[in-house]
JSON list of C-alpha atoms and ligand atoms in Angstrom, two decimals:
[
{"chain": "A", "resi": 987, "resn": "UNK", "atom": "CA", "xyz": [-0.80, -1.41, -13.53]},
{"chain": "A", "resi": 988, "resn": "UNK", "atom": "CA", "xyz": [-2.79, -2.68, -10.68]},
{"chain": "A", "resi": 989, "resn": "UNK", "atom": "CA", "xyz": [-1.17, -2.74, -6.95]},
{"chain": "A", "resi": 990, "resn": "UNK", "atom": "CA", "xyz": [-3.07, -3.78, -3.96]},
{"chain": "A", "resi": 991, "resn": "UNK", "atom": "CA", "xyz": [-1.29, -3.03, -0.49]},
{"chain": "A", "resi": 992, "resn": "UNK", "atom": "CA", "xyz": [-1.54, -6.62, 2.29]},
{"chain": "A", "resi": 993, "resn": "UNK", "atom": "CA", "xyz": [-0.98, -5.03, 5.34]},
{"chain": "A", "resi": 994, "resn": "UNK", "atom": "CA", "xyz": [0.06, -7.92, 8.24]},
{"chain": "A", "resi": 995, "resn": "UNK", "atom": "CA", "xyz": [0.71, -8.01, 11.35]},
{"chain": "A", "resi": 996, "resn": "UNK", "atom": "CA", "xyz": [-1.75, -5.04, 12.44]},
{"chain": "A", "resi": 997, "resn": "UNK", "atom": "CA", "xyz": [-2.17, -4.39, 16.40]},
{"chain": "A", "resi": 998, "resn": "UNK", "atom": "CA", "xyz": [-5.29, -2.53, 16.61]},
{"chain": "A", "resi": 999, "resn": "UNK", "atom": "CA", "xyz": [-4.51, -1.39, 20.07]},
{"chain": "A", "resi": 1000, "resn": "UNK", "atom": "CA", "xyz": [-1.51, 0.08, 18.75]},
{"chain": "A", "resi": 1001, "resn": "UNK", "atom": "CA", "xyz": [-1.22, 0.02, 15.18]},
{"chain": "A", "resi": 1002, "resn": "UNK", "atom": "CA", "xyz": [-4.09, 2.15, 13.54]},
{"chain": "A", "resi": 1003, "resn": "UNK", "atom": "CA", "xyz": [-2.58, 5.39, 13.18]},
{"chain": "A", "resi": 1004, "resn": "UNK", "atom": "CA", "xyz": [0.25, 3.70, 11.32]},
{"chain": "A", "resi": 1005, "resn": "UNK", "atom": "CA", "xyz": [-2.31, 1.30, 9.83]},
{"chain": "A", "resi": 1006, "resn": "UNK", "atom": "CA", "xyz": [-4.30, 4.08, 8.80]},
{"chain": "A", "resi": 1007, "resn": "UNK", "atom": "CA", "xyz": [-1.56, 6.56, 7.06]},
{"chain": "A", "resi": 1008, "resn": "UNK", "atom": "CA", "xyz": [-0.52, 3.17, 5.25]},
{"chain": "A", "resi": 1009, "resn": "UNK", "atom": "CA", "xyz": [-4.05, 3.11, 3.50]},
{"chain": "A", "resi": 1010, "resn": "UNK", "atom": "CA", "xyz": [-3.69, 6.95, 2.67]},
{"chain": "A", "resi": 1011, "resn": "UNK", "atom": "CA", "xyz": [-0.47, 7.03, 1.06]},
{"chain": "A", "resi": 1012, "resn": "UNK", "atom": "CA", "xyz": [-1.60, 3.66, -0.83]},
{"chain": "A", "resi": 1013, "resn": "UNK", "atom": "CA", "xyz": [-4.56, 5.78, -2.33]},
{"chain": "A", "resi": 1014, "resn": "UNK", "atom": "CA", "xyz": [-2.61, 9.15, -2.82]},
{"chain": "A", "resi": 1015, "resn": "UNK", "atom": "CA", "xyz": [0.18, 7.06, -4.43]},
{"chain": "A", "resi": 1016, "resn": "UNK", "atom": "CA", "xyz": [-1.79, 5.36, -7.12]},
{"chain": "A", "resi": 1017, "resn": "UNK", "atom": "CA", "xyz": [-2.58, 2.18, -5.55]},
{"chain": "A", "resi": 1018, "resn": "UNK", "atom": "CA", "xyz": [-6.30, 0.47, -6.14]},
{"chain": "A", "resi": 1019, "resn": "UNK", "atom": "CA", "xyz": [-6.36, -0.90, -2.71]},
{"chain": "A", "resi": 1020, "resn": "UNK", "atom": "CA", "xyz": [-5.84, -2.46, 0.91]},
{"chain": "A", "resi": 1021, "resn": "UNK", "atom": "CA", "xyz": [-6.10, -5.75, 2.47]},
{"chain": "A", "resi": 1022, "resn": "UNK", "atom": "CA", "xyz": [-6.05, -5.44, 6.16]},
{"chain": "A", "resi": 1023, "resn": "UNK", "atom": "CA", "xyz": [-4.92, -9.18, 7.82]},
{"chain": "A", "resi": 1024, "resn": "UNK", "atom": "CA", "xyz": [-6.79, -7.98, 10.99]},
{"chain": "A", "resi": 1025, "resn": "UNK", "atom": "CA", "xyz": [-9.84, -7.17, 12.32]},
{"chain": "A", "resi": 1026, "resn": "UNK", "atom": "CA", "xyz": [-10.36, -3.31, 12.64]},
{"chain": "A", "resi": 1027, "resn": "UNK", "atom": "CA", "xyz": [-13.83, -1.79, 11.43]},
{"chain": "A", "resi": 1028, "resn": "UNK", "atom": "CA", "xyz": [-12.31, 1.39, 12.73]},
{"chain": "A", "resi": 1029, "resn": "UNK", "atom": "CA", "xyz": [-9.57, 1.87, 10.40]},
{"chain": "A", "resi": 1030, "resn": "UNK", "atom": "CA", "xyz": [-11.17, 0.13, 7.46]},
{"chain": "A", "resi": 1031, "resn": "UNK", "atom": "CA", "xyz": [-14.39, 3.05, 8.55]},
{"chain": "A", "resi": 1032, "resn": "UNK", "atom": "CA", "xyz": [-11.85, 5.88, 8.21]},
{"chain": "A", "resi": 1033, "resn": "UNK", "atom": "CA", "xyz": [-10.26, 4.86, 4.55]},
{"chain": "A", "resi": 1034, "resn": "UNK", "atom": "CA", "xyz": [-13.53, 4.78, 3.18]},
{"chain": "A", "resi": 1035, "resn": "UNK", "atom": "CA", "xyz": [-14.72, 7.89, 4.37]},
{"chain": "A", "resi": 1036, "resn": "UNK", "atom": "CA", "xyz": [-11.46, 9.33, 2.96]},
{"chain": "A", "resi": 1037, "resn": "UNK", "atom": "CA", "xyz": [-12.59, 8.01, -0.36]},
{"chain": "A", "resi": 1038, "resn": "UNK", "atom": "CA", "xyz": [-16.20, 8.78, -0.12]},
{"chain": "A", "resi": 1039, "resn": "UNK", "atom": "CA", "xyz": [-15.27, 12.31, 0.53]},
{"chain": "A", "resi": 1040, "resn": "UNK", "atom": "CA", "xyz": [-12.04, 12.84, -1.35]},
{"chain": "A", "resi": 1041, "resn": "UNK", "atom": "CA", "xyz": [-13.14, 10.66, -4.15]},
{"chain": "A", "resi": 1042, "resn": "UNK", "atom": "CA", "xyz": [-11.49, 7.99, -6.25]},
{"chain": "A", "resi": 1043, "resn": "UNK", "atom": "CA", "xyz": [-11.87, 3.58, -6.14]},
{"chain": "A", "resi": 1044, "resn": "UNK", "atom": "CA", "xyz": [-9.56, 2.86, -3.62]},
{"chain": "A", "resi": 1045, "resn": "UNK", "atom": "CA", "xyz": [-11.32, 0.05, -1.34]},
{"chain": "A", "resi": 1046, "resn": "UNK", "atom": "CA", "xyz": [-10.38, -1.12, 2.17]},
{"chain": "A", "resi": 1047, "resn": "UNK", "atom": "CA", "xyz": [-11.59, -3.94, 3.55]},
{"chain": "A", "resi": 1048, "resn": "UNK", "atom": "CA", "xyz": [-10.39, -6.60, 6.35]},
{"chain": "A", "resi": 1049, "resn": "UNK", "atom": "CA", "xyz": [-9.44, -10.60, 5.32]},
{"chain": "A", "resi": 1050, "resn": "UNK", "atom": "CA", "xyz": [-9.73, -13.32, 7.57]},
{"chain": "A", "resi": 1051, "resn": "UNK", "atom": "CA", "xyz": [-6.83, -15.11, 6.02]},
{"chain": "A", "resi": 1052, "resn": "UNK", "atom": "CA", "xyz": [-4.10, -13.44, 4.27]},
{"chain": "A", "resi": 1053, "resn": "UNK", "atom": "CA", "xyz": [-2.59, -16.26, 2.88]},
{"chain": "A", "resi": 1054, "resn": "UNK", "atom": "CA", "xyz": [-6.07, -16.98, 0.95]},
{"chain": "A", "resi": 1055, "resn": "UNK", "atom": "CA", "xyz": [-5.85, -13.69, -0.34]},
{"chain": "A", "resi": 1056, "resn": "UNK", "atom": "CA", "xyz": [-2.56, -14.12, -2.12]},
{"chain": "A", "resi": 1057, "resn": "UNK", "atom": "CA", "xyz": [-2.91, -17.41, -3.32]},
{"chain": "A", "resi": 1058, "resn": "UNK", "atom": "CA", "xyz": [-5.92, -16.30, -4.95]},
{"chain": "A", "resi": 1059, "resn": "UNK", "atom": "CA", "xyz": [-4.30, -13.00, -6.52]},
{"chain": "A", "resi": 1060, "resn": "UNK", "atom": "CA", "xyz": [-1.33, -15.13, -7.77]},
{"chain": "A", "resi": 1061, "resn": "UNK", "atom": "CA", "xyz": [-3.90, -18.11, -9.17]},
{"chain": "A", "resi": 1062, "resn": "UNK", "atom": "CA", "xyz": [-4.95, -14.82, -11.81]},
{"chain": "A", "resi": 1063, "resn": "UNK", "atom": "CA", "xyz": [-1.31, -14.20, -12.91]},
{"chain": "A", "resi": 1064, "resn": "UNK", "atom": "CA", "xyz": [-0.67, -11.38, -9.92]},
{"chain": "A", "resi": 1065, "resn": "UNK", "atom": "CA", "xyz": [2.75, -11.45, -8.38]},
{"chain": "A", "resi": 1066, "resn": "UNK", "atom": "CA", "xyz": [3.22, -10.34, -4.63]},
{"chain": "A", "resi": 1067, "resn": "UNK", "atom": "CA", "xyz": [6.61, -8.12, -3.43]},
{"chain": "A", "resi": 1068, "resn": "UNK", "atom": "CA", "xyz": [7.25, -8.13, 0.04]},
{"chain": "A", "resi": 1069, "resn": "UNK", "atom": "CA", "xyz": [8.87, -5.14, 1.02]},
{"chain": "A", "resi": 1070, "resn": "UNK", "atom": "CA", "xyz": [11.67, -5.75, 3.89]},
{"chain": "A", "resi": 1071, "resn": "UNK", "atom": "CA", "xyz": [14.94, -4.32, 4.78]},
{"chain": "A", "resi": 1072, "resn": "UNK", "atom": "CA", "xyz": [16.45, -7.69, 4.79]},
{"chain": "A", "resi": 1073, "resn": "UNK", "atom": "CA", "xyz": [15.58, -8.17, 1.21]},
{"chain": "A", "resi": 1074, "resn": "UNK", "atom": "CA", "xyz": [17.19, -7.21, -2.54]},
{"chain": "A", "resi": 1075, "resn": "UNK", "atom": "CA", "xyz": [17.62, -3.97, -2.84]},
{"chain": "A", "resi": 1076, "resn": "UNK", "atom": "CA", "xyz": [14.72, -1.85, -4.96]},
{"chain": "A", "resi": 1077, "resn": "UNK", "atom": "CA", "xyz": [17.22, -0.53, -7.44]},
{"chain": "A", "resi": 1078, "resn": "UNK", "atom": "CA", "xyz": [18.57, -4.08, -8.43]},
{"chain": "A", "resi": 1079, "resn": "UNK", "atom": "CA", "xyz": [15.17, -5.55, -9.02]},
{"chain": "A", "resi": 1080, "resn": "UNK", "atom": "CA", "xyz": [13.22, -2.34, -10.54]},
{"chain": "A", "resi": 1081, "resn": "UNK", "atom": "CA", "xyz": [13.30, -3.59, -14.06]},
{"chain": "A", "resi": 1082, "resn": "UNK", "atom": "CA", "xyz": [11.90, -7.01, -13.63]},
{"chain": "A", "resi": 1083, "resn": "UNK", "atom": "CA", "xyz": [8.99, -5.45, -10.89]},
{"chain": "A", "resi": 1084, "resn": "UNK", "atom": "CA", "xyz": [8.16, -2.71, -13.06]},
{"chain": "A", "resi": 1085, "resn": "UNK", "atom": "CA", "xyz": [7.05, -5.68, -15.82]},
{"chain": "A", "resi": 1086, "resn": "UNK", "atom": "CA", "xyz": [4.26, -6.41, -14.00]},
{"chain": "A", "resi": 1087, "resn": "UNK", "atom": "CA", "xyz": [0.71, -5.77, -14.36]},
{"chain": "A", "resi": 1088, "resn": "UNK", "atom": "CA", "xyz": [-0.59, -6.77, -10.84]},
{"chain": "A", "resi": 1089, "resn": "UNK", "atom": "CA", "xyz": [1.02, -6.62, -7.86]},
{"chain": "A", "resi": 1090, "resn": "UNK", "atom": "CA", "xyz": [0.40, -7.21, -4.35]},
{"chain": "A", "resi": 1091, "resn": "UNK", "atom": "CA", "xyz": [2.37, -5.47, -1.93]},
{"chain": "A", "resi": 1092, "resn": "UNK", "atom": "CA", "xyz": [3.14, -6.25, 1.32]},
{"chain": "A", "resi": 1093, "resn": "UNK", "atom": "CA", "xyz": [3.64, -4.36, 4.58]},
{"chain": "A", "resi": 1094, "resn": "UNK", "atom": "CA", "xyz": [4.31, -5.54, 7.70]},
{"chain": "A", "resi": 1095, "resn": "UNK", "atom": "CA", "xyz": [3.82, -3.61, 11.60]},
{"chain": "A", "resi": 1096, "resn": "UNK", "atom": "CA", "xyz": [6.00, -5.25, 14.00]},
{"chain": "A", "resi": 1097, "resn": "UNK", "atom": "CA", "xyz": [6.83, -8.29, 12.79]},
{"chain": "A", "resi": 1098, "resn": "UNK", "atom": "CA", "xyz": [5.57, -10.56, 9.88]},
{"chain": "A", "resi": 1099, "resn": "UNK", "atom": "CA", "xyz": [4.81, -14.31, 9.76]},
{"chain": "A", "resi": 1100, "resn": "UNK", "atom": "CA", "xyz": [7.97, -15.98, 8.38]},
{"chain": "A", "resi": 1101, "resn": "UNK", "atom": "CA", "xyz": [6.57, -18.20, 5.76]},
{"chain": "A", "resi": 1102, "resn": "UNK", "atom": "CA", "xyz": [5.99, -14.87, 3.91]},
{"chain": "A", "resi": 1103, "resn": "UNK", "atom": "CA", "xyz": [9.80, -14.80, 2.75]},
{"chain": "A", "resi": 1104, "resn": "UNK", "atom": "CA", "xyz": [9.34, -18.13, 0.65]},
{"chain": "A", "resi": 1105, "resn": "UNK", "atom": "CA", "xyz": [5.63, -16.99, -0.45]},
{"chain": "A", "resi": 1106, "resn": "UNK", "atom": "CA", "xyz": [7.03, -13.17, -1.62]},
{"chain": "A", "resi": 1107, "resn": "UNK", "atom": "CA", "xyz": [8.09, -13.32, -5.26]},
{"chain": "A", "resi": 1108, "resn": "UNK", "atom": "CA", "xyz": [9.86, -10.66, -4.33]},
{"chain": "A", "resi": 1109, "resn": "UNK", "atom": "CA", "xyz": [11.36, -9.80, -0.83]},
{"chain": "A", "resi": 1110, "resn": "UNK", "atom": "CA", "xyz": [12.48, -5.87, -1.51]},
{"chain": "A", "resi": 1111, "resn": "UNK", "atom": "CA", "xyz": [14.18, -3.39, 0.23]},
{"chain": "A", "resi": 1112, "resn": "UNK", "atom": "CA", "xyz": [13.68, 0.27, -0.15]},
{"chain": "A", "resi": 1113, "resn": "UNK", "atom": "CA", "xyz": [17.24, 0.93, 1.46]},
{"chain": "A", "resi": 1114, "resn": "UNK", "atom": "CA", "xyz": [19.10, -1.69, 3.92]},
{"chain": "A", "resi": 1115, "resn": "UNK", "atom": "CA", "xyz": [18.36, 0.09, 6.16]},
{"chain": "A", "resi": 1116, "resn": "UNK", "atom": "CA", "xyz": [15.64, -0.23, 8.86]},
{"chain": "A", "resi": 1117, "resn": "UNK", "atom": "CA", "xyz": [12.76, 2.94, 9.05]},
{"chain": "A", "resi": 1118, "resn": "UNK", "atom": "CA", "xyz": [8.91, 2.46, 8.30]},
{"chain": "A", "resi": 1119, "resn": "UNK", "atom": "CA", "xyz": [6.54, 1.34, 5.86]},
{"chain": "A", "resi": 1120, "resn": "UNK", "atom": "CA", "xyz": [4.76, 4.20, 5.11]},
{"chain": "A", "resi": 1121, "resn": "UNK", "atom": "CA", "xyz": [8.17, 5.94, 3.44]},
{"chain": "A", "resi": 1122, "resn": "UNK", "atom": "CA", "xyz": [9.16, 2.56, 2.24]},
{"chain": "A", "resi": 1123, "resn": "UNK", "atom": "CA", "xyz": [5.04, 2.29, 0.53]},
{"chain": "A", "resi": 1124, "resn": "UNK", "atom": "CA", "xyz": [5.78, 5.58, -0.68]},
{"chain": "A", "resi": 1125, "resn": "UNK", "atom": "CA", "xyz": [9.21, 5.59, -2.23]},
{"chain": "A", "resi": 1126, "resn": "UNK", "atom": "CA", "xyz": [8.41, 1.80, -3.94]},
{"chain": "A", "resi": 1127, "resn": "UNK", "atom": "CA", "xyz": [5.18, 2.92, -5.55]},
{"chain": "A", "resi": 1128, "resn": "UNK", "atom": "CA", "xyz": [6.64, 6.25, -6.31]},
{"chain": "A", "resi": 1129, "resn": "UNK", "atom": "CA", "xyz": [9.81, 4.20, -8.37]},
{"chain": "A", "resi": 1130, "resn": "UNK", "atom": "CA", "xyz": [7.54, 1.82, -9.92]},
{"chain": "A", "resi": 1131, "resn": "UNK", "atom": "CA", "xyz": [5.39, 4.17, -11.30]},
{"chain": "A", "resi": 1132, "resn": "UNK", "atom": "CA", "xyz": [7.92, 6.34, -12.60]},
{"chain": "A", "resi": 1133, "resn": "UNK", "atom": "CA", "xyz": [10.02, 3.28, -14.10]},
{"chain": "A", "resi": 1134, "resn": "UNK", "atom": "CA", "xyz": [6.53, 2.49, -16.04]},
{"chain": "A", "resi": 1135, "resn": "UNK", "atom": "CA", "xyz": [6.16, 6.41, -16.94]},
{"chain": "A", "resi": 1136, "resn": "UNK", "atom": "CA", "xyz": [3.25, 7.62, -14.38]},
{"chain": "A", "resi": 1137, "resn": "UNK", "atom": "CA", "xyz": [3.19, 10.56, -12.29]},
{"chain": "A", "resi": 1138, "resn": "UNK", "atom": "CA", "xyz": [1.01, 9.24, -8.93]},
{"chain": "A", "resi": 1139, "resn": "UNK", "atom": "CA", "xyz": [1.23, 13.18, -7.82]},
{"chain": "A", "resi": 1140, "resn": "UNK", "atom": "CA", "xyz": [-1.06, 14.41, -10.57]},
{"chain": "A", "resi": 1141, "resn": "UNK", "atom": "CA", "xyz": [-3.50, 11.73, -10.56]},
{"chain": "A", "resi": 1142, "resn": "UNK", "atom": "CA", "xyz": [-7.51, 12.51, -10.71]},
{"chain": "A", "resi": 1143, "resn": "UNK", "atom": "CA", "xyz": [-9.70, 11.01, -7.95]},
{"chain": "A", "resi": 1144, "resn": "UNK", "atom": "CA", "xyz": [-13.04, 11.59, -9.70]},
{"chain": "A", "resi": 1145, "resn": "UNK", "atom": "CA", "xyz": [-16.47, 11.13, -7.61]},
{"chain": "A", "resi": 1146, "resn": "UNK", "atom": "CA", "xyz": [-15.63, 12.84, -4.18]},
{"chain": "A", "resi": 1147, "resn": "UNK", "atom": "CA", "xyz": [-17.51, 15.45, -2.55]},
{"chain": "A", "resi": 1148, "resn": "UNK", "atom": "CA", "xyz": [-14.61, 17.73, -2.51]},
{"chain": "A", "resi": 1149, "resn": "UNK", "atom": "CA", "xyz": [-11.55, 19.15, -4.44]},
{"chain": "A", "resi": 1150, "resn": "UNK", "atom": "CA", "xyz": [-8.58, 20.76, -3.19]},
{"chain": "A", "resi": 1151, "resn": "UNK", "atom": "CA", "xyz": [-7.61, 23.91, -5.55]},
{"chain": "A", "resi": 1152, "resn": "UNK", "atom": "CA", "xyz": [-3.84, 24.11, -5.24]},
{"chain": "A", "resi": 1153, "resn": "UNK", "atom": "CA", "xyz": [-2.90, 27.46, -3.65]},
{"chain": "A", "resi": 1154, "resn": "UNK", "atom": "CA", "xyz": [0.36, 29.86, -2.82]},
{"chain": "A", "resi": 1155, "resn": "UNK", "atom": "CA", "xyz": [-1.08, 30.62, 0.55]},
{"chain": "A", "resi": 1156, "resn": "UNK", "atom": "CA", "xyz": [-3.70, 28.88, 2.65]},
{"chain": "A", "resi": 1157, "resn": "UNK", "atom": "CA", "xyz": [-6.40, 26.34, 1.84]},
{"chain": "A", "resi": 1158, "resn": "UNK", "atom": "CA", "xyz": [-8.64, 26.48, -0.62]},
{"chain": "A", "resi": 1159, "resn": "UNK", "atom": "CA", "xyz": [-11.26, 23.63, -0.92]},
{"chain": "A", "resi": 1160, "resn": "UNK", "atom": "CA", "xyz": [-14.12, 23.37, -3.42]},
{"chain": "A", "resi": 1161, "resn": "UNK", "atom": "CA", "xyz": [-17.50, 21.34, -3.12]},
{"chain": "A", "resi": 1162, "resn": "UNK", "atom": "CA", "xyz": [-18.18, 19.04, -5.92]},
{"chain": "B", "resi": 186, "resn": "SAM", "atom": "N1", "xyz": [12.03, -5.34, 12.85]},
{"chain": "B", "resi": 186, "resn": "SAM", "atom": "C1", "xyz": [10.85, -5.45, 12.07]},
{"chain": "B", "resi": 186, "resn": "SAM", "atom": "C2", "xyz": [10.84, -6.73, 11.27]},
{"chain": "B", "resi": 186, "resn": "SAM", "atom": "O1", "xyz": [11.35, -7.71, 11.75]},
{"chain": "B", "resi": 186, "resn": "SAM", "atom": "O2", "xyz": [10.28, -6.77, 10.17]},
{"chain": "B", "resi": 186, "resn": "SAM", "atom": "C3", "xyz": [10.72, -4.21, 11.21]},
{"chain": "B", "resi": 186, "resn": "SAM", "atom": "C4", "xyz": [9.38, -3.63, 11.33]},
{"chain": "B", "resi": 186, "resn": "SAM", "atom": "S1", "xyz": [9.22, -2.16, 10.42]},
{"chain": "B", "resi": 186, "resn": "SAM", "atom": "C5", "xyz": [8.88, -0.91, 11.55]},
{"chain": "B", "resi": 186, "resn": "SAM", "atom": "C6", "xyz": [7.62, -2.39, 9.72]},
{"chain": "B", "resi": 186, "resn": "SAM", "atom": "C7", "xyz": [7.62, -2.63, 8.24]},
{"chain": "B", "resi": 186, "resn": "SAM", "atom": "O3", "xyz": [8.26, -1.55, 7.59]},
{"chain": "B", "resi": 186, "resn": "SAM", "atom": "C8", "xyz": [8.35, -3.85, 7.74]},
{"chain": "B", "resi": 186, "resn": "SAM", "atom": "O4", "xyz": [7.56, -5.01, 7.88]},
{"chain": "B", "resi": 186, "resn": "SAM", "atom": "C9", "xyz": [8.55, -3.49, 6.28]},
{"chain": "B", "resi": 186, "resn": "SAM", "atom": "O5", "xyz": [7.41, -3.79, 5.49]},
{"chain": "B", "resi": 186, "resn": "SAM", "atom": "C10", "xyz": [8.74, -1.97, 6.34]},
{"chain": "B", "resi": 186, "resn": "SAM", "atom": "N2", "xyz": [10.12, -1.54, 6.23]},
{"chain": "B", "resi": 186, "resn": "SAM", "atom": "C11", "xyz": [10.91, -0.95, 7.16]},
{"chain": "B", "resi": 186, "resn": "SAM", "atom": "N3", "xyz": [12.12, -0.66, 6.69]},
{"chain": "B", "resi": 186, "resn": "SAM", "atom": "C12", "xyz": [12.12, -1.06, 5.40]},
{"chain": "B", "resi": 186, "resn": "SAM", "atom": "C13", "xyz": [13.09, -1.02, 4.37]},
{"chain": "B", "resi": 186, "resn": "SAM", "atom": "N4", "xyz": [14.31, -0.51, 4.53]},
{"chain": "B", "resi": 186, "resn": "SAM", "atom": "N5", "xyz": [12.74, -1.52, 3.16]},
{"chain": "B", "resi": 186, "resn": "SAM", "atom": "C14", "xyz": [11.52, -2.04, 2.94]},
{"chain": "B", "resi": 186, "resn": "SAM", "atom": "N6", "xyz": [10.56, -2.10, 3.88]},
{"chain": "B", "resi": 186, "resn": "SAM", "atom": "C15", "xyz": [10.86, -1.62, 5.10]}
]
């Protein structure tokens, strides 16, 4: 399965920590990539040091328009879930999501354009209930790729300079 994160709606004067941990969990959590609808070298600079160092083929990169993007990812046969508390619940449309080979998923800041509601395939929520998209990133890709029978927690990120060596106590961290 291939998932791509469309983040929208990113402030950089306020947004790139958030922005930032968004991109992480994306890579810890299995996902190939991020689409950032906004300009911000800085953030985009930090994921792929993160990669470069910690290995694996996540990419970051800015778009100039998002809606480009997604028509051209569902033109190839991809299908796009927007993740929103207002939408179906994750639970109630797992089986149909977890079907899918590529999907785009979408995250908003503050608040997203409203065209992307009729554009979504799917508009899901992790929970009705309002809290961020970082936990809701992390609990959908978590699901999905445990309804398709992968464990994101154990996967390799070959080609990095370094390799954490799980430990009881302390940090242990070896060159590669
Ligand atoms: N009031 C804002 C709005 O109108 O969308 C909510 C912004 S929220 C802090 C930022 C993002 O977190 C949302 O765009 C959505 O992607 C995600 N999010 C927050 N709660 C969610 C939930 N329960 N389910 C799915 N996504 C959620």
């Amino acid at each position: 399965m291939n998932i791509i994160i469309l983040r929208l709606g990113h402030r950089p004067e306020r947004d790139q920590r958030v922005t930032t941990h968004v991109g992480l969990t994306a890579r810890a959590m299995g996902a190939g990539g991020m689409l950032l609808a906004s300009n911000d070298k800085g953030v985009i600079h930090s994921l792929n040091e993160v990669v470069q160092r910690w290995g694996g083929n996540f990419f970051a990169r800015s778009v100039d328009s998002w809606k480009q993007e997604v028509h051209n990812w569902k033109e190839v046969g991809g299908r796009v879930v927007h993740l929103t508390m207002y939408g179906q619940n994750l639970p109630d449309v797992m089986d149909d999501i977890s079907k899918e080979e590529n999907l785009m998923v979408v995250v908003g800041a503050q608040k997203v354009p409203p065209d992307i509601y009729q554009i979504a395939d799917w508009n899901v929520a992790v929970g009705s209930q309002p809290h961020s998209e970082i936990a809701a990133l992390a609990v959908f890709l978590d699901r999905v790729n445990a309804a398709r029978g992968t464990e994101p927690l154990t996967k390799e990120f070959p080609g990095g300079k370094l390799k954490i060596v799980p430990h009881e106590q302390g940090k242990v961290v070896k060159e590669v």
